[in-house]
Short mmCIF file of N, CA and C in Angstrom, two decimals:
data_model
loop_
_atom_site.label_atom_id
_atom_site.label_comp_id
_atom_site.label_asym_id
_atom_site.label_seq_id
_atom_site.Cartn_x
_atom_site.Cartn_y
_atom_site.Cartn_z
N UNK A 188 0.84 -1.18 0.00
CA UNK A 188 0.00 0.00 0.00
C UNK A 188 0.88 1.24 0.00
N UNK A 189 0.44 2.24 -0.69
CA UNK A 189 1.18 3.49 -0.78
C UNK A 189 0.53 4.53 0.12
N UNK A 190 1.04 5.74 -0.01
CA UNK A 190 0.43 6.83 0.73
C UNK A 190 -0.86 7.24 0.04
N UNK A 191 -1.87 7.47 0.87
CA UNK A 191 -3.15 7.91 0.34
C UNK A 191 -3.51 9.19 1.08
N UNK A 192 -3.56 10.28 0.34
CA UNK A 192 -3.89 11.57 0.96
C UNK A 192 -2.89 11.99 2.01
N UNK A 193 -1.62 11.63 1.84
CA UNK A 193 -0.58 11.99 2.79
C UNK A 193 -0.48 11.06 3.99
N UNK A 194 -1.24 9.97 3.96
CA UNK A 194 -1.23 9.02 5.07
C UNK A 194 -0.56 7.74 4.60
N UNK A 195 0.46 7.29 5.35
CA UNK A 195 1.13 6.04 5.02
C UNK A 195 0.23 4.87 5.39
N UNK A 196 -0.34 4.22 4.40
CA UNK A 196 -1.33 3.17 4.63
C UNK A 196 -0.75 2.00 5.44
N UNK A 197 0.46 1.58 5.14
CA UNK A 197 1.06 0.45 5.86
C UNK A 197 1.29 0.80 7.32
N UNK A 198 1.79 2.00 7.58
CA UNK A 198 2.03 2.42 8.95
C UNK A 198 0.70 2.52 9.71
N UNK A 199 -0.30 3.09 9.09
CA UNK A 199 -1.62 3.20 9.70
C UNK A 199 -2.18 1.82 10.02
N UNK A 200 -2.07 0.90 9.05
CA UNK A 200 -2.55 -0.47 9.25
C UNK A 200 -1.83 -1.12 10.42
N UNK A 201 -0.52 -0.89 10.53
CA UNK A 201 0.27 -1.44 11.63
C UNK A 201 -0.22 -0.92 12.97
N UNK A 202 -0.48 0.38 13.05
CA UNK A 202 -1.00 0.96 14.29
C UNK A 202 -2.35 0.35 14.67
N UNK A 203 -3.23 0.26 13.70
CA UNK A 203 -4.56 -0.29 13.94
C UNK A 203 -4.47 -1.73 14.43
N UNK A 204 -3.63 -2.54 13.80
CA UNK A 204 -3.48 -3.94 14.20
C UNK A 204 -2.90 -4.06 15.61
N UNK A 205 -1.94 -3.19 15.95
CA UNK A 205 -1.38 -3.20 17.30
C UNK A 205 -2.44 -2.85 18.33
N UNK A 206 -3.24 -1.83 18.02
CA UNK A 206 -4.32 -1.43 18.92
C UNK A 206 -5.31 -2.56 19.10
N UNK A 207 -5.67 -3.23 18.01
CA UNK A 207 -6.61 -4.35 18.09
C UNK A 207 -6.06 -5.47 18.98
N UNK A 208 -4.78 -5.79 18.85
CA UNK A 208 -4.17 -6.83 19.68
C UNK A 208 -4.19 -6.42 21.15
N UNK A 209 -3.87 -5.16 21.42
CA UNK A 209 -3.87 -4.67 22.79
C UNK A 209 -5.28 -4.68 23.38
N UNK A 210 -6.27 -4.34 22.57
CA UNK A 210 -7.66 -4.39 23.03
C UNK A 210 -8.06 -5.83 23.38
N UNK A 211 -7.62 -6.80 22.59
CA UNK A 211 -7.90 -8.20 22.90
C UNK A 211 -7.24 -8.60 24.21
N UNK A 212 -5.99 -8.17 24.41
CA UNK A 212 -5.28 -8.47 25.65
C UNK A 212 -5.97 -7.82 26.84
N UNK A 213 -6.45 -6.58 26.64
CA UNK A 213 -7.13 -5.86 27.70
C UNK A 213 -8.41 -6.60 28.10
N UNK A 214 -9.15 -7.09 27.11
CA UNK A 214 -10.38 -7.84 27.39
C UNK A 214 -10.07 -9.12 28.16
N UNK A 215 -9.00 -9.80 27.76
CA UNK A 215 -8.61 -11.04 28.45
C UNK A 215 -8.18 -10.73 29.88
N UNK A 216 -7.47 -9.65 30.08
CA UNK A 216 -7.03 -9.25 31.42
C UNK A 216 -8.24 -8.89 32.27
N UNK A 217 -9.20 -8.18 31.71
CA UNK A 217 -10.41 -7.81 32.46
C UNK A 217 -11.16 -9.07 32.90
N UNK A 218 -11.21 -10.07 32.03
CA UNK A 218 -11.85 -11.34 32.39
C UNK A 218 -11.10 -12.00 33.54
N UNK A 219 -9.78 -12.00 33.47
CA UNK A 219 -8.97 -12.58 34.55
C UNK A 219 -9.22 -11.86 35.87
N UNK A 220 -9.30 -10.55 35.83
CA UNK A 220 -9.54 -9.77 37.05
C UNK A 220 -10.90 -10.10 37.64
N UNK A 221 -11.93 -10.19 36.79
CA UNK A 221 -13.27 -10.57 37.27
C UNK A 221 -13.24 -11.94 37.94
N UNK A 222 -12.47 -12.86 37.37
CA UNK A 222 -12.37 -14.20 37.94
C UNK A 222 -11.71 -14.18 39.32
N UNK A 223 -10.70 -13.34 39.49
CA UNK A 223 -10.02 -13.23 40.79
C UNK A 223 -10.99 -12.67 41.82
N UNK A 224 -11.74 -11.63 41.46
CA UNK A 224 -12.73 -11.07 42.38
C UNK A 224 -13.79 -12.12 42.72
N UNK A 225 -14.24 -12.89 41.75
CA UNK A 225 -15.23 -13.94 42.00
C UNK A 225 -14.67 -15.00 42.93
N UNK A 226 -13.42 -15.36 42.74
CA UNK A 226 -12.78 -16.35 43.61
C UNK A 226 -12.70 -15.81 45.04
N UNK A 227 -12.30 -14.56 45.18
CA UNK A 227 -12.21 -13.96 46.52
C UNK A 227 -13.59 -13.91 47.17
N UNK A 228 -14.60 -13.54 46.39
CA UNK A 228 -15.96 -13.49 46.91
C UNK A 228 -16.41 -14.88 47.36
N UNK A 229 -16.04 -15.89 46.60
CA UNK A 229 -16.37 -17.26 46.97
C UNK A 229 -15.70 -17.70 48.27
N UNK A 230 -14.62 -17.02 48.64
CA UNK A 230 -13.92 -17.31 49.89
C UNK A 230 -14.33 -16.36 51.01
N UNK A 231 -15.41 -15.61 50.78
CA UNK A 231 -15.97 -14.79 51.84
C UNK A 231 -15.53 -13.34 51.87
N UNK A 232 -14.75 -12.89 50.91
CA UNK A 232 -14.31 -11.50 50.88
C UNK A 232 -15.33 -10.65 50.13
N UNK A 233 -15.42 -9.39 50.50
CA UNK A 233 -16.34 -8.45 49.86
C UNK A 233 -15.63 -7.82 48.66
N UNK A 234 -16.09 -8.16 47.47
CA UNK A 234 -15.41 -7.69 46.26
C UNK A 234 -15.53 -6.18 46.07
N UNK A 235 -16.63 -5.58 46.52
CA UNK A 235 -16.77 -4.12 46.41
C UNK A 235 -15.69 -3.42 47.24
N UNK A 236 -15.48 -3.91 48.45
CA UNK A 236 -14.47 -3.32 49.31
C UNK A 236 -13.08 -3.56 48.73
N UNK A 237 -12.86 -4.73 48.18
CA UNK A 237 -11.56 -5.02 47.56
C UNK A 237 -11.29 -4.07 46.41
N UNK A 238 -12.31 -3.76 45.61
CA UNK A 238 -12.14 -2.81 44.51
C UNK A 238 -11.77 -1.42 45.05
N UNK A 239 -12.40 -1.03 46.16
CA UNK A 239 -12.06 0.26 46.77
C UNK A 239 -10.62 0.27 47.26
N UNK A 240 -10.18 -0.83 47.86
CA UNK A 240 -8.81 -0.91 48.34
C UNK A 240 -7.82 -0.81 47.18
N UNK A 241 -8.11 -1.51 46.09
CA UNK A 241 -7.23 -1.44 44.92
C UNK A 241 -7.15 -0.01 44.40
N UNK A 242 -8.31 0.66 44.35
CA UNK A 242 -8.34 2.05 43.89
C UNK A 242 -7.52 2.95 44.83
N UNK A 243 -7.68 2.75 46.15
CA UNK A 243 -6.94 3.55 47.11
C UNK A 243 -5.44 3.31 47.02
N UNK A 244 -5.04 2.08 46.79
CA UNK A 244 -3.60 1.77 46.71
C UNK A 244 -2.95 2.39 45.48
N UNK A 245 -3.74 2.69 44.46
CA UNK A 245 -3.21 3.33 43.26
C UNK A 245 -2.95 4.83 43.49
N UNK A 246 -3.63 5.37 44.50
CA UNK A 246 -3.56 6.81 44.74
C UNK A 246 -2.28 7.21 45.44
N UNK A 247 -1.88 8.44 45.22
CA UNK A 247 -0.78 9.07 45.94
C UNK A 247 -1.23 9.22 47.40
N UNK A 248 -0.30 9.06 48.34
CA UNK A 248 -0.62 9.12 49.77
C UNK A 248 -1.30 10.44 50.14
N UNK A 249 -0.80 11.54 49.64
CA UNK A 249 -1.39 12.84 49.96
C UNK A 249 -2.82 12.95 49.42
N UNK A 250 -3.04 12.50 48.21
CA UNK A 250 -4.38 12.53 47.63
C UNK A 250 -5.34 11.65 48.43
N UNK A 251 -4.85 10.50 48.85
CA UNK A 251 -5.68 9.57 49.62
C UNK A 251 -6.06 10.21 50.97
N UNK A 252 -5.10 10.82 51.65
CA UNK A 252 -5.39 11.46 52.93
C UNK A 252 -6.38 12.61 52.76
N UNK A 253 -6.21 13.38 51.71
CA UNK A 253 -7.12 14.49 51.45
C UNK A 253 -8.54 13.98 51.20
N UNK A 254 -8.65 12.94 50.41
CA UNK A 254 -9.96 12.36 50.11
C UNK A 254 -10.62 11.80 51.37
N UNK A 255 -9.84 11.13 52.22
CA UNK A 255 -10.38 10.57 53.45
C UNK A 255 -10.82 11.68 54.40
N UNK A 256 -10.08 12.80 54.47
CA UNK A 256 -10.45 13.92 55.33
C UNK A 256 -11.77 14.55 54.86
N UNK A 257 -11.92 14.70 53.56
CA UNK A 257 -13.16 15.27 53.01
C UNK A 257 -14.32 14.33 53.28
N UNK A 258 -14.11 13.04 53.13
CA UNK A 258 -15.16 12.05 53.41
C UNK A 258 -15.60 12.15 54.86
N UNK A 259 -14.65 12.25 55.78
CA UNK A 259 -14.99 12.39 57.21
C UNK A 259 -15.79 13.67 57.45
N UNK A 260 -15.39 14.76 56.82
CA UNK A 260 -16.09 16.03 56.95
C UNK A 260 -17.54 15.89 56.49
N UNK A 261 -17.73 15.26 55.33
CA UNK A 261 -19.08 15.07 54.79
C UNK A 261 -19.91 14.16 55.69
N UNK A 262 -19.30 13.11 56.23
CA UNK A 262 -20.02 12.22 57.14
C UNK A 262 -20.51 12.99 58.37
N UNK A 263 -19.63 13.81 58.94
CA UNK A 263 -20.03 14.63 60.09
C UNK A 263 -21.17 15.55 59.71
N UNK A 264 -21.05 16.23 58.57
CA UNK A 264 -22.07 17.18 58.14
C UNK A 264 -23.43 16.53 57.95
N UNK A 265 -23.43 15.27 57.53
CA UNK A 265 -24.69 14.57 57.27
C UNK A 265 -25.16 13.76 58.47
N UNK A 266 -24.42 13.82 59.56
CA UNK A 266 -24.82 13.10 60.76
C UNK A 266 -24.62 11.60 60.70
N UNK A 267 -23.76 11.16 59.80
CA UNK A 267 -23.50 9.72 59.68
C UNK A 267 -22.58 9.21 60.77
N UNK A 268 -21.78 10.12 61.33
CA UNK A 268 -20.93 9.77 62.47
C UNK A 268 -20.97 10.94 63.45
N UNK A 269 -20.82 10.61 64.73
CA UNK A 269 -20.85 11.64 65.76
C UNK A 269 -19.48 12.31 65.86
N UNK A 270 -19.50 13.59 66.15
CA UNK A 270 -18.22 14.28 66.31
C UNK A 270 -17.65 13.94 67.68
N UNK A 271 -16.32 13.92 67.74
CA UNK A 271 -15.61 13.55 68.97
C UNK A 271 -15.35 14.81 69.80
N UNK A 272 -16.42 15.41 70.32
CA UNK A 272 -16.29 16.66 71.09
C UNK A 272 -16.29 16.36 72.56
#
């Protein structure tokens, strides 16, 4: 294939094929992750909480502390927890 309208057709095709392969790998990985959560759930663990923990572990320590402080503030404001006065 030659260039069409200033676009290298072979290079474009190569990019598209690489993306397609990566998308297939991503789908397979997502399936594997779901299976691990299902296995953990089958052993009595709460998969929703595990997902939250995974999300928190990805965060920067400062961002995590800030988010937790705001959550505590909102809980107090809504009366979900009593203030320690």
